Amino acid sequence: MSNKISFVVRIFSFVLLLIGTSLTNCAAQKNKNLMVIPLFSENPKTIPLEERSRRKFDNAVIADLDQDGYLDLLLTEHSRRVEPFWNNKGTFVKGKPFIFGDTHGIAVGDYDFDGRIEILVQPGGGDGKNPRRISHYKVNPDRSIEEGGSFKHFEGSRGRAVKFIDVDNNGSLDLITSAFPSIKELTHGNALYKRDTYLGFKFVKYLPHGDRFGIRTTLTDFNQDNITDILFHGGQNIVAVKGENGVAFNDSTEEILDSLSKINLVNSISEIDFDNDGDFDLFLTRSKHPFDSESDYDEDKKIFYFFARRKAFNFDNLKIKGNLKIENLQMAFPHFDIFIGAKKRKWERKEDKHGHHDFSLTPEEAQGWPDSTTQKGLYIGYLGDDIWRIAGHTDSPTTAVIHNVLSKPKTIKLKELPAKLLENRDGKFVDVSEDYGIDIKEQTSSSAIGDFNNDGWADIFVVRYGSPAQETKQILYLNQEGKRFIRSESHGIVTKELGVTGMGADAFDYDKDGDLDIIYSNERGRWHLFTNNSQPGINNFIEVNIGNSPSHKATSVGAILTLNACGNIYKRVVGRTSSSYSHSNNTYLHIGLGQCNVIETAHVTWSNGETVELNIDGINKIYSAGSIRQKN
């Protein structure tokens, strides 16, 4: 008996030793994370992006549309069309467009469980004159597209957001939509539609709302109850809508945000668990309304920029030596005409109206100023003694860059709108921006969250609204083990288009090499794909590709990956991005691990509550969870 007890004690001691060694190794690994500065670059051979500047809308839409194991892209050229890019094992090819016209939010997911991806498109409403309804498409594995028409029973609107949500946790995908409401019908902006086998989706009710500009929409989970909550923002305040059991939502703004609800002009909100404690914090970017006039001047390079909409404008004292050089002139429907000189000669375009135009005029070509400028459009005239005038009146945006302007014109200084980091403390948010080193007072347009150096802590890529008269170096904050953020100055993410402002950004691993790349765009500019060139093998990672639940009763949308490793809790959710209007379906959830190589637990929970424990038998690998359908 004594020998048996002694044997048991020895075994127990050995187990304790192993546990202690494992914990010590975890702690050591946690403290040994190497400071890797990620470096990004563009490679035109990776993706054939157009070099012409055009209007944009929101973020890229990311999903494995053809289900071949690589993430594809839908890139919106506002008011023109959506460009599909198919991912051929890390190199993109441009597909044939199938979504045309004024396009706003796009949602991607398999809502009818037929194994193919559906695309829902929220079209614009012609400035309120042409209310329209959501249309839908289906993607086949051979990359062919089936057009499904529009949901004719939906209310026509000036549509903005369209997002998938499982409101009653039964696994089927329902819809949240937002739209620009009329002044008389503010309550008709944000709507809930329930999945319906016959109709596709059936209207349930309108949701709480803010002012007319509170149409930007973010899905999150304030209180970690696995019921999706909603933030409506963009206007003079933020509205926090808490999801309850069943098909129920309550305005919980005061409870969740308190005075933070008064933060105005929030154009994007990103989920970020910056301290790895297992709850979702928030990062907010902010910028002016997109309809307000702008003008900017670079005194060193003598470059002047202006943006005008719905108001008469007159820059009547532009001193320019020699010819007038215009770059990135863009004019939107309905007023495209450019009138030159006293005789109002119409300038002839050589390219389509939806993109930028560059041209120059001699003083002789633009001599004089017309007696009447009542016809809407853009007027350009040379007044003599090196003085030029540019004036006009257009309902839709007119914007341009003028080179070699020797005297500083009148400019409009953008007011400060600091970005915000909000910490989640038991389901309520607190502003911790200053405490954690977030110091961005200028206006910003979007953010992408990801562990860009794989050190085990979520970083923040921030798109600046920018100075349109100058090239723009973007902002990258690197997370210092959840204690502070420092700003990287050597990330390499710089864009040189003039006459542009920032738009949307996302992070994804397009080449499946284990680090996160960045795709973002500039309004009236171009799309940019920046590849992460961080040296492999320094820090560890895992990725998990999420499919349907084991019972096939829930899709990947909204599925949560939870991983415990070396004292940290990591949570990632399929479909959560900074996009205010669209809903991507990036099923490849990425987690950086630093020097940690011990995964204690990992599991995936789908929206209907189904849970699967993952067997993580190694690091620096891509795993699968649930039912994955991929073509050969």
XYZ file of C-alpha atoms in Angstrom, residues 68-403:
336
model
C -11.314 27.723 -53.937
C -9.566 28.472 -50.638
C -8.360 31.995 -51.490
C -9.988 35.320 -50.647
C -11.414 37.342 -53.533
C -12.314 41.051 -53.691
C -15.215 43.256 -54.728
C -14.035 46.859 -55.152
C -16.647 49.592 -55.568
C -16.168 52.446 -58.021
C -18.995 54.662 -56.815
C -21.705 55.504 -59.369
C -19.964 53.385 -62.024
C -19.614 49.681 -61.154
C -18.076 47.111 -58.830
C -14.853 45.468 -59.973
C -14.430 41.764 -59.037
C -10.913 40.430 -58.543
C -10.436 36.658 -58.385
C -7.575 35.321 -56.268
C -5.500 32.696 -58.090
C -3.410 31.366 -55.184
C -2.025 34.745 -54.170
C -2.219 36.615 -57.475
C -5.385 38.423 -58.535
C -7.010 38.547 -61.964
C -9.684 41.046 -62.900
C -13.093 39.493 -63.503
C -16.005 40.599 -65.619
C -18.101 43.248 -63.813
C -21.698 42.320 -63.016
C -22.766 45.079 -60.583
C -23.278 48.417 -62.315
C -24.425 51.919 -61.422
C -24.623 53.793 -58.148
C -23.589 51.169 -55.577
C -23.444 51.500 -51.800
C -23.350 48.677 -49.227
C -22.630 45.043 -50.213
C -23.194 41.957 -48.030
C -21.760 38.509 -48.809
C -22.895 35.154 -47.404
C -24.757 31.915 -48.132
C -28.145 32.822 -46.675
C -30.123 30.047 -48.425
C -27.703 27.211 -47.491
C -27.286 25.975 -51.060
C -23.494 25.973 -50.782
C -23.028 28.991 -53.021
C -22.265 32.560 -52.023
C -24.944 35.224 -52.376
C -24.173 38.921 -52.856
C -26.674 41.550 -51.721
C -26.233 45.039 -53.155
C -27.684 48.226 -51.685
C -27.962 50.700 -54.595
C -27.996 54.454 -54.260
C -31.185 56.422 -54.665
C -30.263 59.140 -57.141
C -29.932 61.837 -54.477
C -33.409 60.883 -53.262
C -35.033 61.208 -56.686
C -34.855 57.498 -57.558
C -35.436 55.297 -54.478
C -34.279 51.745 -55.173
C -34.355 48.269 -53.625
C -31.681 45.745 -52.709
C -30.653 43.446 -55.549
C -29.026 40.037 -55.237
C -26.644 37.742 -57.130
C -25.330 34.201 -56.744
C -21.727 33.097 -57.355
C -21.035 29.645 -58.772
C -17.778 27.791 -58.101
C -16.769 28.291 -61.757
C -16.953 32.068 -61.152
C -20.075 32.508 -63.224
C -22.714 34.841 -61.805
C -26.464 34.360 -61.618
C -28.479 37.574 -61.342
C -31.479 37.304 -59.036
C -33.108 40.707 -59.527
C -34.264 42.925 -56.678
C -36.381 42.382 -53.577
C -39.474 44.112 -54.904
C -41.273 43.926 -51.560
C -38.553 46.025 -49.867
C -39.158 49.720 -49.340
C -37.346 51.832 -51.930
C -34.722 54.114 -50.404
C -31.469 56.015 -50.681
C -29.800 52.854 -49.391
C -26.602 52.757 -47.398
C -25.765 49.760 -45.158
C -26.707 46.130 -45.654
C -25.410 43.681 -43.035
C -26.109 40.081 -42.108
C -27.136 39.310 -38.541
C -28.614 36.251 -36.815
C -31.143 38.085 -34.649
C -32.649 35.046 -32.913
C -29.576 32.786 -32.870
C -31.201 30.092 -34.982
C -28.379 29.980 -37.527
C -30.159 31.662 -40.447
C -29.019 35.037 -41.690
C -31.271 38.052 -41.208
C -30.630 41.621 -42.395
C -29.947 45.038 -40.925
C -30.231 47.893 -43.419
C -29.803 51.633 -43.157
C -30.860 54.371 -45.519
C -30.709 58.145 -45.797
C -34.180 59.047 -44.420
C -36.195 62.051 -45.420
C -36.574 64.855 -42.909
C -40.224 63.904 -42.461
C -39.535 60.176 -41.968
C -36.480 59.918 -39.729
C -37.824 56.679 -38.251
C -37.643 54.968 -41.655
C -33.849 54.845 -41.814
C -32.668 51.718 -39.977
C -34.614 48.509 -40.563
C -34.619 44.843 -39.564
C -35.546 42.121 -42.051
C -36.018 38.488 -41.001
C -35.005 35.569 -43.197
C -38.020 34.238 -45.079
C -37.933 31.171 -47.335
C -40.485 32.540 -49.796
C -39.605 36.251 -49.873
C -35.917 35.978 -49.112
C -36.251 38.453 -46.265
C -39.341 39.909 -44.602
C -39.588 43.306 -42.949
C -39.959 43.147 -39.150
C -39.574 46.670 -37.785
C -37.621 49.892 -37.768
C -34.755 50.202 -35.307
C -33.660 53.084 -33.029
C -32.000 55.935 -34.881
C -30.065 59.150 -34.442
C -30.189 62.070 -36.861
C -30.306 61.829 -40.666
C -26.568 61.158 -40.897
C -26.664 58.306 -38.370
C -26.723 55.772 -41.201
C -23.308 54.222 -40.654
C -23.674 50.821 -39.057
C -21.364 48.665 -36.924
C -22.110 45.218 -35.498
C -20.456 44.143 -32.235
C -21.258 42.459 -28.907
C -21.056 44.872 -25.951
C -21.668 42.391 -23.150
C -20.292 39.111 -24.523
C -23.675 37.361 -24.387
C -23.290 36.076 -27.969
C -26.216 38.243 -29.085
C -25.207 40.806 -31.696
C -25.546 44.488 -30.791
C -25.582 47.475 -33.161
C -24.009 50.925 -33.276
C -25.529 53.566 -35.559
C -23.243 56.562 -36.085
C -22.064 59.243 -38.506
C -24.147 62.190 -37.362
C -24.154 64.244 -34.183
C -24.191 61.228 -31.868
C -23.783 57.455 -31.557
C -26.787 55.234 -30.882
C -26.107 51.933 -29.081
C -28.749 49.266 -29.716
C -28.569 46.159 -27.531
C -29.735 42.822 -28.888
C -31.953 40.800 -26.553
C -33.242 37.234 -26.596
C -35.575 36.660 -29.507
C -36.104 39.325 -32.104
C -35.691 42.264 -29.733
C -33.526 45.383 -29.684
C -33.412 48.150 -27.095
C -31.876 51.598 -27.260
C -29.166 51.286 -24.569
C -27.135 54.340 -25.526
C -27.041 55.941 -22.080
C -26.204 52.664 -20.346
C -23.447 51.620 -22.777
C -21.874 54.946 -23.768
C -23.077 57.621 -21.337
C -21.460 60.928 -22.421
C -19.441 59.182 -25.157
C -22.649 59.022 -27.179
C -22.081 62.694 -27.980
C -18.987 61.899 -30.072
C -19.973 63.218 -33.492
C -18.986 62.572 -37.103
C -17.839 58.982 -36.484
C -17.287 57.480 -39.913
C -15.966 54.051 -38.856
C -15.834 51.861 -35.762
C -13.547 48.833 -35.465
C -13.665 46.034 -32.925
C -10.315 45.564 -31.208
C -9.440 43.529 -28.138
C -6.252 45.500 -27.554
C -5.528 44.003 -24.108
C -6.367 40.344 -24.883
C -8.883 40.095 -22.056
C -11.587 38.501 -24.211
C -14.004 41.422 -24.665
C -14.361 43.790 -27.579
C -13.039 47.328 -27.302
C -13.659 49.924 -30.030
C -11.563 52.227 -32.210
C -13.326 55.238 -33.777
C -12.257 57.354 -36.754
C -13.905 60.694 -37.519
C -14.143 63.155 -40.395
C -16.355 65.902 -41.795
C -19.538 65.282 -43.751
C -18.628 64.360 -47.336
C -20.817 67.156 -48.731
C -18.993 70.147 -47.206
C -16.768 72.434 -49.296
C -12.988 72.067 -49.105
C -9.894 73.919 -50.290
C -6.232 73.265 -49.524
C -2.838 74.644 -50.562
C 0.718 73.280 -50.489
C 2.943 76.358 -50.219
C 6.147 74.447 -50.993
C 4.914 72.813 -54.201
C 2.455 75.586 -55.111
C -0.472 73.186 -55.452
C -4.069 74.267 -54.856
C -7.008 71.887 -54.354
C -10.736 72.549 -54.144
C -13.964 70.581 -53.653
C -17.385 72.162 -54.226
C -20.921 70.797 -54.131
C -24.325 72.471 -54.431
C -22.857 75.914 -53.852
C -21.542 78.499 -56.245
C -17.754 78.826 -56.030
C -15.374 81.444 -57.380
C -11.569 81.327 -57.187
C -10.975 84.606 -59.014
C -7.393 85.537 -58.220
C -5.221 82.516 -59.022
C -1.763 83.746 -59.988
C -0.236 81.206 -62.359
C 2.863 81.760 -64.466
C 2.421 80.185 -67.877
C -0.146 77.501 -68.662
C -2.900 76.321 -66.360
C -2.253 72.680 -65.388
C -5.205 70.762 -63.922
C -4.844 67.318 -62.338
C -7.549 64.904 -61.187
C -10.529 66.982 -62.222
C -13.665 65.022 -61.366
C -17.255 66.070 -61.925
C -20.277 63.930 -61.154
C -23.725 63.710 -62.744
C -25.669 65.807 -63.686
C -23.298 68.722 -64.492
C -20.255 67.624 -66.471
C -19.671 70.576 -68.784
C -16.503 72.670 -68.689
C -16.695 76.122 -70.327
C -13.446 77.826 -71.367
C -12.783 81.529 -71.883
C -15.077 84.371 -72.845
C -16.690 82.341 -75.636
C -17.566 79.446 -73.296
C -15.938 76.872 -75.529
C -16.813 73.391 -74.275
C -13.856 71.237 -73.354
C -13.953 67.859 -75.098
C -13.378 64.825 -72.913
C -11.357 61.918 -74.292
C -12.193 59.450 -71.512
C -15.345 58.390 -69.671
C -17.004 60.830 -67.288
C -16.633 58.642 -64.199
C -12.901 59.119 -63.689
C -10.276 61.806 -63.411
C -9.107 64.139 -66.156
C -5.728 65.844 -66.494
C -5.189 68.680 -68.969
C -3.566 72.068 -69.449
C -4.689 75.324 -71.048
C -2.659 78.174 -72.476
C -3.631 81.760 -71.669
C -4.615 82.176 -75.327
C -6.980 79.174 -75.217
C -8.729 80.458 -72.094
C -8.685 84.173 -72.828
C -11.416 86.238 -71.132
C -14.477 85.631 -69.032
C -18.067 85.131 -70.254
C -20.809 87.678 -69.660
C -23.095 84.998 -68.190
C -22.317 81.939 -66.055
C -25.893 81.016 -65.177
C -25.665 77.612 -66.881
C -24.455 75.121 -64.292
C -20.979 73.714 -64.847
C -17.293 74.624 -64.436
C -15.892 77.866 -65.917
C -12.210 78.576 -66.569
C -10.837 81.889 -67.839
C -7.556 83.794 -68.154
C -7.931 87.425 -67.032
C -4.470 88.724 -67.938
C -1.302 89.544 -65.926
C -0.931 85.849 -64.909
C -4.338 85.862 -63.201
C -6.822 83.022 -63.766
C -10.351 82.481 -62.558
C -12.058 79.127 -61.886
C -15.712 79.295 -60.915
C -19.017 77.550 -61.279
C -22.008 75.949 -59.664
C -22.724 72.187 -59.681
C -25.172 70.110 -57.662
C -22.858 67.099 -57.471
C -19.192 67.212 -56.418
C -16.667 69.079 -58.534
C -13.044 68.776 -57.464
C -9.611 69.436 -58.935
C -5.929 70.115 -58.279
C -4.315 73.219 -59.817
C -0.525 73.304 -60.213
